[in-house]
mmCIF file of C-alpha atoms in Angstrom:
data_model
loop_
_atom_site.group_PDB
_atom_site.id
_atom_site.type_symbol
_atom_site.label_atom_id
_atom_site.label_comp_id
_atom_site.label_asym_id
_atom_site.label_seq_id
_atom_site.Cartn_x
_atom_site.Cartn_y
_atom_site.Cartn_z
ATOM 1 C CA VAL S 265 86.965 90.385 70.863
ATOM 2 C CA ALA S 266 89.190 88.081 68.813
ATOM 3 C CA CYS S 267 91.232 91.019 67.511
ATOM 4 C CA PHE S 268 91.658 92.390 71.035
ATOM 5 C CA GLU S 269 92.882 89.007 72.290
ATOM 6 C CA VAL S 270 95.467 88.835 69.510
ATOM 7 C CA VAL S 271 96.773 92.286 70.411
ATOM 8 C CA ALA S 272 96.721 91.540 74.130
ATOM 9 C CA LEU S 273 98.392 88.141 74.003
ATOM 10 C CA CYS S 274 100.837 88.309 71.095
ATOM 11 C CA THR S 275 103.929 90.427 70.603
ATOM 12 C CA SER S 276 105.177 91.688 67.259
ATOM 13 C CA HIS S 277 107.284 88.508 67.004
ATOM 14 C CA GLY S 278 104.244 86.253 67.272
ATOM 15 C CA PHE S 279 105.068 84.826 70.709
ATOM 16 C CA TYR S 280 102.455 84.683 73.461
ATOM 17 C CA THR S 281 103.197 86.934 76.392
ATOM 18 C CA THR S 282 101.497 88.719 79.271
ATOM 19 C CA THR S 283 101.309 92.063 77.518
ATOM 20 C CA TYR S 284 98.710 93.344 79.999
ATOM 21 C CA GLU S 285 99.754 92.303 83.480
ATOM 22 C CA VAL S 286 97.125 92.461 86.214
ATOM 23 C CA THR S 287 97.914 93.975 89.600
ATOM 24 C CA THR S 288 97.642 91.461 92.426
ATOM 25 C CA GLY S 289 98.016 91.782 96.169
ATOM 26 C CA ASP S 290 96.171 93.377 99.077
ATOM 27 C CA GLY S 291 92.681 94.502 98.153
ATOM 28 C CA CYS S 292 92.699 92.822 94.739
ATOM 29 C CA ALA S 293 90.365 89.992 95.738
ATOM 30 C CA ASN S 294 87.644 92.241 97.160
ATOM 31 C CA PHE S 295 85.213 91.625 94.306
ATOM 32 C CA TYR S 296 81.939 89.804 94.841
ATOM 33 C CA PHE S 297 79.928 88.811 91.777
ATOM 34 C CA ILE S 298 76.280 89.813 91.941
ATOM 35 C CA SER S 299 73.820 88.131 89.595
ATOM 36 C CA THR S 300 72.411 91.473 88.413
ATOM 37 C CA TYR S 301 75.846 92.341 86.994
ATOM 38 C CA ILE S 302 75.076 90.020 84.079
ATOM 39 C CA PHE S 303 72.519 92.534 82.771
ATOM 40 C CA PHE S 304 75.089 95.329 82.769
ATOM 41 C CA PHE S 305 77.574 93.078 80.967
ATOM 42 C CA ALA S 306 74.901 92.218 78.396
ATOM 43 C CA LEU S 307 74.073 95.908 77.974
ATOM 44 C CA ILE S 308 77.734 96.711 77.352
ATOM 45 C CA GLY S 309 77.836 93.936 74.734
ATOM 46 C CA VAL S 310 74.737 95.280 72.959
ATOM 47 C CA VAL S 311 75.965 98.885 72.951
ATOM 48 C CA CYS S 312 79.428 97.929 71.735
ATOM 49 C CA GLY S 313 77.876 95.713 69.048
ATOM 50 C CA LEU S 314 75.706 98.577 67.783
ATOM 51 C CA PHE S 315 78.652 100.963 67.678
ATOM 52 C CA GLY S 316 80.693 98.312 65.877
ATOM 53 C CA ALA S 317 77.947 97.900 63.275
ATOM 54 C CA LEU S 318 77.764 101.686 62.849
ATOM 55 C CA PHE S 319 81.537 101.853 62.375
ATOM 56 C CA ASN S 320 81.434 99.095 59.734
ATOM 57 C CA SER S 321 78.570 100.826 57.919
ATOM 58 C CA ILE S 322 80.402 104.169 57.823
ATOM 59 C CA ASN S 323 83.612 102.471 56.750
ATOM 60 C CA ALA S 324 81.801 100.654 53.908
ATOM 61 C CA ARG S 325 80.224 103.889 52.656
ATOM 62 C CA VAL S 326 83.567 105.702 52.768
ATOM 63 C CA THR S 327 85.202 102.853 50.862
ATOM 64 C CA VAL S 328 82.527 103.007 48.132
ATOM 65 C CA PHE S 329 82.960 106.783 47.900
ATOM 66 C CA ARG S 330 86.717 106.404 47.482
ATOM 67 C CA VAL S 331 86.323 103.767 44.768
ATOM 68 C CA GLN S 332 83.897 105.970 42.842
ATOM 69 C CA HIS S 333 85.562 109.368 43.217
ATOM 70 C CA ILE S 334 89.181 109.041 44.399
ATOM 71 C CA ASN S 335 90.942 105.780 43.501
ATOM 72 C CA HIS S 336 90.888 106.376 39.730
ATOM 73 C CA SER S 337 93.105 109.466 40.146
ATOM 74 C CA SER S 338 96.626 109.308 41.606
ATOM 75 C CA PHE S 339 96.500 113.000 42.499
ATOM 76 C CA ARG S 340 93.232 112.609 44.403
ATOM 77 C CA ARG S 341 94.623 109.612 46.293
ATOM 78 C CA ILE S 342 97.646 111.651 47.394
ATOM 79 C CA VAL S 343 95.433 114.553 48.474
ATOM 80 C CA ASP S 344 93.131 112.115 50.323
ATOM 81 C CA ILE S 345 96.068 110.663 52.280
ATOM 82 C CA MET S 346 97.445 114.135 53.062
ATOM 83 C CA ILE S 347 94.079 115.371 54.359
ATOM 84 C CA LEU S 348 93.542 112.277 56.542
ATOM 85 C CA THR S 349 97.083 112.535 57.934
ATOM 86 C CA LEU S 350 96.707 116.246 58.660
ATOM 87 C CA LEU S 351 93.349 115.825 60.394
ATOM 88 C CA SER S 352 94.387 112.838 62.513
ATOM 89 C CA SER S 353 97.738 114.305 63.599
ATOM 90 C CA THR S 354 96.150 117.682 64.379
ATOM 91 C CA ALA S 355 93.462 116.040 66.501
ATOM 92 C CA VAL S 356 95.973 113.895 68.414
ATOM 93 C CA ILE S 357 98.151 116.915 69.235
ATOM 94 C CA LEU S 358 95.352 119.418 69.827
ATOM 95 C CA LEU S 359 93.133 117.368 72.145
ATOM 96 C CA PRO S 360 95.716 117.110 74.977
ATOM 97 C CA GLN S 361 96.483 120.825 74.630
ATOM 98 C CA LEU S 362 92.798 121.636 75.132
ATOM 99 C CA THR S 363 92.609 119.344 78.180
ATOM 100 C CA PRO S 364 93.933 120.842 81.430
ATOM 101 C CA ASP S 365 96.608 118.996 83.378
ATOM 102 C CA GLU S 366 95.490 117.540 86.690
ATOM 103 C CA PRO S 367 97.394 117.064 89.953
ATOM 104 C CA ALA S 368 98.823 113.577 90.360
ATOM 105 C CA SER S 369 97.834 113.368 94.013
ATOM 106 C CA SER S 370 96.520 110.459 96.059
ATOM 107 C CA ALA S 371 93.154 112.217 96.435
ATOM 108 C CA ARG S 372 92.784 112.461 92.637
ATOM 109 C CA VAL S 373 94.465 109.278 91.378
ATOM 110 C CA LEU S 374 93.157 106.917 94.070
ATOM 111 C CA GLU S 375 89.603 108.259 94.203
ATOM 112 C CA TYR S 376 87.173 105.371 94.823
ATOM 113 C CA SER S 377 90.093 102.932 94.852
ATOM 114 C CA ASN S 378 89.487 99.437 96.246
ATOM 115 C CA GLY S 379 93.064 99.236 97.496
ATOM 116 C CA CYS S 380 94.243 97.055 94.608
ATOM 117 C CA ILE S 381 97.047 99.374 93.539
ATOM 118 C CA SER S 382 100.444 98.770 92.031
ATOM 119 C CA PRO S 383 103.480 98.473 94.330
ATOM 120 C CA ASP S 384 105.040 101.680 92.993
ATOM 121 C CA LEU S 385 101.951 103.689 94.044
ATOM 122 C CA GLN S 386 101.645 101.880 97.351
ATOM 123 C CA ALA S 387 105.238 102.691 98.195
ATOM 124 C CA GLN S 388 104.438 106.400 97.840
ATOM 125 C CA ILE S 389 101.543 106.487 100.311
ATOM 126 C CA VAL S 390 102.903 104.311 103.133
ATOM 127 C CA THR S 391 106.096 104.629 105.135
ATOM 128 C CA GLY S 392 106.364 101.060 106.390
ATOM 129 C CA ALA S 393 104.404 98.272 108.032
ATOM 130 C CA THR S 394 104.057 96.221 111.180
ATOM 131 C CA ILE S 395 104.135 92.458 110.727
ATOM 132 C CA VAL S 396 101.374 90.919 112.872
ATOM 133 C CA TRP S 397 101.273 87.136 113.342
ATOM 134 C CA ASN S 398 98.084 85.223 114.132
ATOM 135 C CA ASP S 399 99.168 84.740 117.746
ATOM 136 C CA GLY S 400 99.348 88.520 118.199
ATOM 137 C CA THR S 401 103.129 88.775 117.937
ATOM 138 C CA GLU S 402 104.155 92.057 116.323
ATOM 139 C CA ILE S 403 107.401 92.824 114.574
ATOM 140 C CA ARG S 404 108.190 96.405 113.645
ATOM 141 C CA PRO S 405 111.164 96.355 111.295
ATOM 142 C CA PRO S 406 113.333 99.475 111.292
ATOM 143 C CA MET S 407 112.816 101.123 107.915
ATOM 144 C CA ASP S 408 112.489 104.514 106.346
ATOM 145 C CA HIS S 409 110.560 103.417 103.287
ATOM 146 C CA TYR S 410 107.913 100.831 102.505
ATOM 147 C CA ALA S 411 110.062 99.188 99.813
ATOM 148 C CA ALA S 412 112.304 97.803 102.556
ATOM 149 C CA ILE S 413 109.447 95.600 103.789
ATOM 150 C CA ALA S 414 110.140 93.126 100.984
ATOM 151 C CA ASP S 415 113.649 92.452 102.251
ATOM 152 C CA THR S 416 112.458 92.324 105.861
ATOM 153 C CA LEU S 417 109.432 90.075 105.534
ATOM 154 C CA TYR S 418 111.077 87.056 103.927
ATOM 155 C CA PRO S 419 113.597 86.309 106.686
ATOM 156 C CA VAL S 420 110.881 86.981 109.274
ATOM 157 C CA SER S 421 108.702 84.280 107.659
ATOM 158 C CA ASN S 422 111.125 81.730 109.102
ATOM 159 C CA SER S 423 110.655 83.139 112.595
ATOM 160 C CA THR S 424 110.090 80.826 115.555
ATOM 161 C CA SER S 425 106.825 82.621 116.293
ATOM 162 C CA SER S 426 103.932 80.212 116.823
ATOM 163 C CA GLY S 427 101.787 82.223 114.407
ATOM 164 C CA SER S 428 101.183 80.350 111.176
ATOM 165 C CA ALA S 429 100.580 83.418 109.037
ATOM 166 C CA ALA S 430 101.206 87.143 109.128
ATOM 167 C CA GLN S 431 99.486 90.334 108.041
ATOM 168 C CA LEU S 432 101.003 93.692 107.200
ATOM 169 C CA HIS S 433 99.531 96.680 109.039
ATOM 170 C CA TYR S 434 100.696 99.624 106.968
ATOM 171 C CA TRP S 435 101.870 102.980 108.277
ATOM 172 C CA PRO S 436 100.223 105.685 106.121
ATOM 173 C CA SER S 437 102.252 108.698 105.078
ATOM 174 C CA PRO S 438 101.228 111.899 106.904
ATOM 175 C CA CYS S 439 99.937 113.325 103.630
ATOM 176 C CA LEU S 440 97.522 110.464 102.898
ATOM 177 C CA PHE S 441 94.735 111.264 105.387
ATOM 178 C CA GLY S 442 95.995 114.543 106.819
ATOM 179 C CA VAL S 443 96.060 112.959 110.293
ATOM 180 C CA MET S 444 98.898 111.068 111.912
ATOM 181 C CA TYR S 445 99.657 109.136 115.073
ATOM 182 C CA SER S 446 103.104 110.067 116.299
ATOM 183 C CA PRO S 447 103.819 110.480 120.031
ATOM 184 C CA ALA S 448 107.177 112.051 119.188
ATOM 185 C CA LEU S 449 106.169 114.604 116.542
ATOM 186 C CA CYS S 450 102.700 115.376 117.934
ATOM 187 C CA GLY S 451 104.179 115.715 121.412
ATOM 188 C CA TRP S 452 106.778 118.146 120.074
ATOM 189 C CA LEU S 453 104.006 120.097 118.340
ATOM 190 C CA ARG S 454 101.984 120.493 121.521
ATOM 191 C CA ASP S 455 104.864 121.150 123.927
ATOM 192 C CA GLU S 456 107.583 122.960 121.993
ATOM 193 C CA SER S 457 106.357 124.311 118.674
ATOM 194 C CA THR S 458 105.792 128.059 118.434
ATOM 195 C CA SER S 459 104.346 127.953 114.905
ATOM 196 C CA PRO S 460 101.224 130.085 114.292
ATOM 197 C CA ASN S 461 99.704 126.977 112.665
ATOM 198 C CA LYS S 462 99.937 124.967 115.892
ATOM 199 C CA GLU S 463 96.295 125.265 116.999
ATOM 200 C CA GLN S 464 95.022 124.638 113.490
ATOM 201 C CA CYS S 465 97.049 121.443 113.319
ATOM 202 C CA ILE S 466 95.765 120.202 116.677
ATOM 203 C CA ASN S 467 92.114 121.042 115.983
ATOM 204 C CA ALA S 468 92.248 119.459 112.507
ATOM 205 C CA VAL S 469 91.930 115.959 113.989
ATOM 206 C CA GLY S 470 88.503 116.665 115.495
ATOM 207 C CA LYS S 471 87.599 114.423 118.449
ATOM 208 C CA LEU S 472 91.185 113.203 118.631
ATOM 209 C CA SER S 473 92.432 116.710 119.453
ATOM 210 C CA THR S 474 92.413 115.844 123.156
ATOM 211 C CA ASN S 475 94.794 112.931 122.545
ATOM 212 C CA ARG S 476 98.333 114.291 122.513
ATOM 213 C CA ASP S 477 99.547 111.430 120.273
ATOM 214 C CA TYR S 478 97.422 112.626 117.318
ATOM 215 C CA CYS S 479 97.755 115.748 115.200
ATOM 216 C CA CYS S 480 97.619 116.874 111.586
ATOM 217 C CA GLY S 481 100.116 115.365 109.203
ATOM 218 C CA PHE S 482 103.579 116.787 108.567
ATOM 219 C CA ASP S 483 106.845 115.214 107.499
ATOM 220 C CA SER S 484 109.301 116.753 109.944
ATOM 221 C CA LYS S 485 109.704 119.484 112.527
ATOM 222 C CA GLU S 486 111.443 121.662 109.954
ATOM 223 C CA SER S 487 108.669 121.283 107.370
ATOM 224 C CA PHE S 488 105.945 122.177 109.876
ATOM 225 C CA THR S 489 107.898 125.188 111.103
ATOM 226 C CA SER S 490 108.050 126.302 107.440
ATOM 227 C CA GLY S 491 104.266 126.049 107.191
ATOM 228 C CA HIS S 492 104.118 122.755 105.268
ATOM 229 C CA PHE S 493 101.486 120.403 106.697
ATOM 230 C CA TYR S 494 98.381 118.403 105.831
ATOM 231 C CA THR S 495 94.851 118.359 107.223
ATOM 232 C CA PRO S 496 91.914 116.169 106.121
ATOM 233 C CA GLY S 497 90.990 117.399 102.659
ATOM 234 C CA GLN S 498 93.565 120.203 102.477
ATOM 235 C CA ASN S 499 97.321 120.664 102.046
ATOM 236 C CA TYR S 500 99.176 123.749 103.236
ATOM 237 C CA ARG S 501 102.388 125.212 101.953
ATOM 238 C CA HIS S 502 103.970 128.186 103.745
ATOM 239 C CA GLY S 503 100.794 128.269 105.835
ATOM 240 C CA GLU S 504 98.561 128.819 102.792
ATOM 241 C CA PRO S 505 96.135 126.242 101.319
ATOM 242 C CA VAL S 506 97.106 124.730 97.963
ATOM 243 C CA THR S 507 95.044 122.926 95.322
ATOM 244 C CA ASN S 508 97.048 119.693 95.439
ATOM 245 C CA VAL S 509 95.375 117.533 98.137
ATOM 246 C CA GLY S 510 96.871 114.347 99.551
ATOM 247 C CA CYS S 511 100.213 112.769 98.717
ATOM 248 C CA PRO S 512 101.902 113.866 95.485
ATOM 249 C CA LEU S 513 102.328 110.754 93.353
ATOM 250 C CA PHE S 514 105.130 110.336 90.853
ATOM 251 C CA LEU S 515 103.655 108.581 87.822
ATOM 252 C CA ASP S 516 105.578 107.068 84.941
ATOM 253 C CA THR S 517 105.841 110.029 82.556
ATOM 254 C CA GLU S 518 106.022 107.710 79.546
ATOM 255 C CA ARG S 519 102.527 106.397 80.363
ATOM 256 C CA TRP S 520 101.144 109.511 82.065
ATOM 257 C CA PRO S 521 102.543 112.551 80.224
ATOM 258 C CA ALA S 522 101.641 116.151 80.949
ATOM 259 C CA THR S 523 101.367 119.065 78.538
ATOM 260 C CA ARG S 524 103.599 121.140 80.791
ATOM 261 C CA SER S 525 106.348 120.233 83.218
ATOM 262 C CA ALA S 526 105.337 117.170 85.237
ATOM 263 C CA GLU S 527 107.406 118.318 88.197
ATOM 264 C CA VAL S 528 107.299 121.878 89.493
ATOM 265 C CA PRO S 529 109.899 122.221 92.271
ATOM 266 C CA LEU S 530 108.773 124.758 94.827
ATOM 267 C CA ASP S 531 111.396 124.432 97.531
ATOM 268 C CA SER S 532 114.206 122.122 98.553
ATOM 269 C CA LYS S 533 113.413 121.056 102.111
ATOM 270 C CA ASN S 534 110.871 118.295 101.673
ATOM 271 C CA LEU S 535 109.815 116.096 98.783
ATOM 272 C CA HIS S 536 106.100 115.802 99.537
ATOM 273 C CA ASN S 537 105.508 119.404 100.448
ATOM 274 C CA ASN S 538 107.541 121.025 97.725
ATOM 275 C CA THR S 539 106.907 119.170 94.498
ATOM 276 C CA GLU S 540 103.721 119.325 92.467
ATOM 277 C CA THR S 541 103.235 116.512 89.983
ATOM 278 C CA LEU S 542 100.865 116.686 87.026
ATOM 279 C CA PHE S 543 99.387 114.420 84.385
ATOM 280 C CA ASN S 544 97.028 114.874 81.454
ATOM 281 C CA PRO S 545 94.220 112.283 81.046
ATOM 282 C CA MET S 546 93.817 113.006 77.335
ATOM 283 C CA ALA S 547 97.558 112.773 76.723
ATOM 284 C CA ALA S 548 97.489 109.392 78.478
ATOM 285 C CA LEU S 549 95.279 108.216 75.605
ATOM 286 C CA ALA S 550 96.491 110.184 72.592
ATOM 287 C CA LEU S 551 100.238 110.746 72.993
ATOM 288 C CA ILE S 552 101.397 107.273 73.977
ATOM 289 C CA PRO S 553 101.469 103.844 72.257
ATOM 290 C CA SER S 554 98.131 102.049 72.034
ATOM 291 C CA GLU S 555 99.242 99.249 74.370
ATOM 292 C CA ASP S 556 100.052 101.743 77.129
ATOM 293 C CA ALA S 557 96.737 103.534 76.543
ATOM 294 C CA VAL S 558 94.892 100.236 77.106
ATOM 295 C CA ARG S 559 96.901 99.675 80.297
ATOM 296 C CA ASN S 560 95.920 103.129 81.533
ATOM 297 C CA ILE S 561 92.219 102.570 80.866
ATOM 298 C CA PHE S 562 92.125 99.199 82.623
ATOM 299 C CA ALA S 563 94.490 100.037 85.489
ATOM 300 C CA ARG S 564 93.164 98.400 88.673
ATOM 301 C CA GLY S 565 92.726 100.420 91.843
ATOM 302 C CA THR S 566 92.546 103.730 89.956
ATOM 303 C CA PRO S 567 89.040 103.661 88.410
ATOM 304 C CA LEU S 568 88.754 107.414 87.786
ATOM 305 C CA ILE S 569 92.315 108.252 86.814
ATOM 306 C CA VAL S 570 91.041 108.496 83.211
ATOM 307 C CA PRO S 571 87.589 110.121 83.471
ATOM 308 C CA LEU S 572 84.749 109.179 81.159
ATOM 309 C CA TRP S 573 84.671 112.389 79.149
ATOM 310 C CA PRO S 574 88.212 112.115 77.665
ATOM 311 C CA MET S 575 87.360 108.602 76.464
ATOM 312 C CA LEU S 576 84.069 109.767 74.929
ATOM 313 C CA VAL S 577 85.942 112.506 73.044
ATOM 314 C CA PHE S 578 89.019 110.495 72.075
ATOM 315 C CA PHE S 579 87.495 107.219 70.866
ATOM 316 C CA PRO S 580 85.402 108.751 68.015
ATOM 317 C CA VAL S 581 88.462 110.706 66.882
ATOM 318 C CA TYR S 582 90.644 107.596 67.119
ATOM 319 C CA PHE S 583 88.347 105.404 65.045
#
């Protein structure tokens, strides 16, 4: 624990810094401590202590073996270093190659998320927000992207509205749930569209299919006419289902590398419908600096972005 704190809090220059920043904001306070959690924390401490003792025991035996059979010969020491270097570098390169890339979609990355996600991810799954004051006053700023809310909210906070506080009611992207509320686009779909996917899009919203303001998700009239749309649990491209479900997310490739191209352009009409993004969970542990690997493991709001099995395979190899 002491070693981890030194790594987490100190830079290479010896100054204290927030090396591992914690995401804060909406959804980040939704944690309630339950007394039974203490037993799980204790269990984690016992298991980690046993593995630490096993590691120290193995390390001590290896050290004794080296002193008795290797250190007295310069040639053997060189061969020992070469073998260790070859094995470690081969494992680090080979493990990501044996691990398949996964789609960087909202359905995959944000699975079981509590909503405590970083602003760069949030900006990719919402298109804006309505500012709602306590007195019921609503302000809908004109914007094309969620990022603009930051510049809009601050001047609004000085509004003459009698509300003492405000909440943001976000507008989800059409790809997030596969259902959207849009009187303009859904009305066009029902009244004017001649696409063969029209009925499928209307029926995809279930009980809401009788409400003309609801329909499946799509980004524009042109994209739907081309067969690009979203339904709950399924994306369609050129009218055919694709494996990438939800909103494609663009992750930082330095922290979330892929073993093949992270962006596979498929068309040029629409960003969401025509770009598949990929990442490799094993590469996010093995092919990046250790500090970034720790950030990936403890990223808030994305509990399953690095599954358990890559960690179980990588950690023994790492140590």
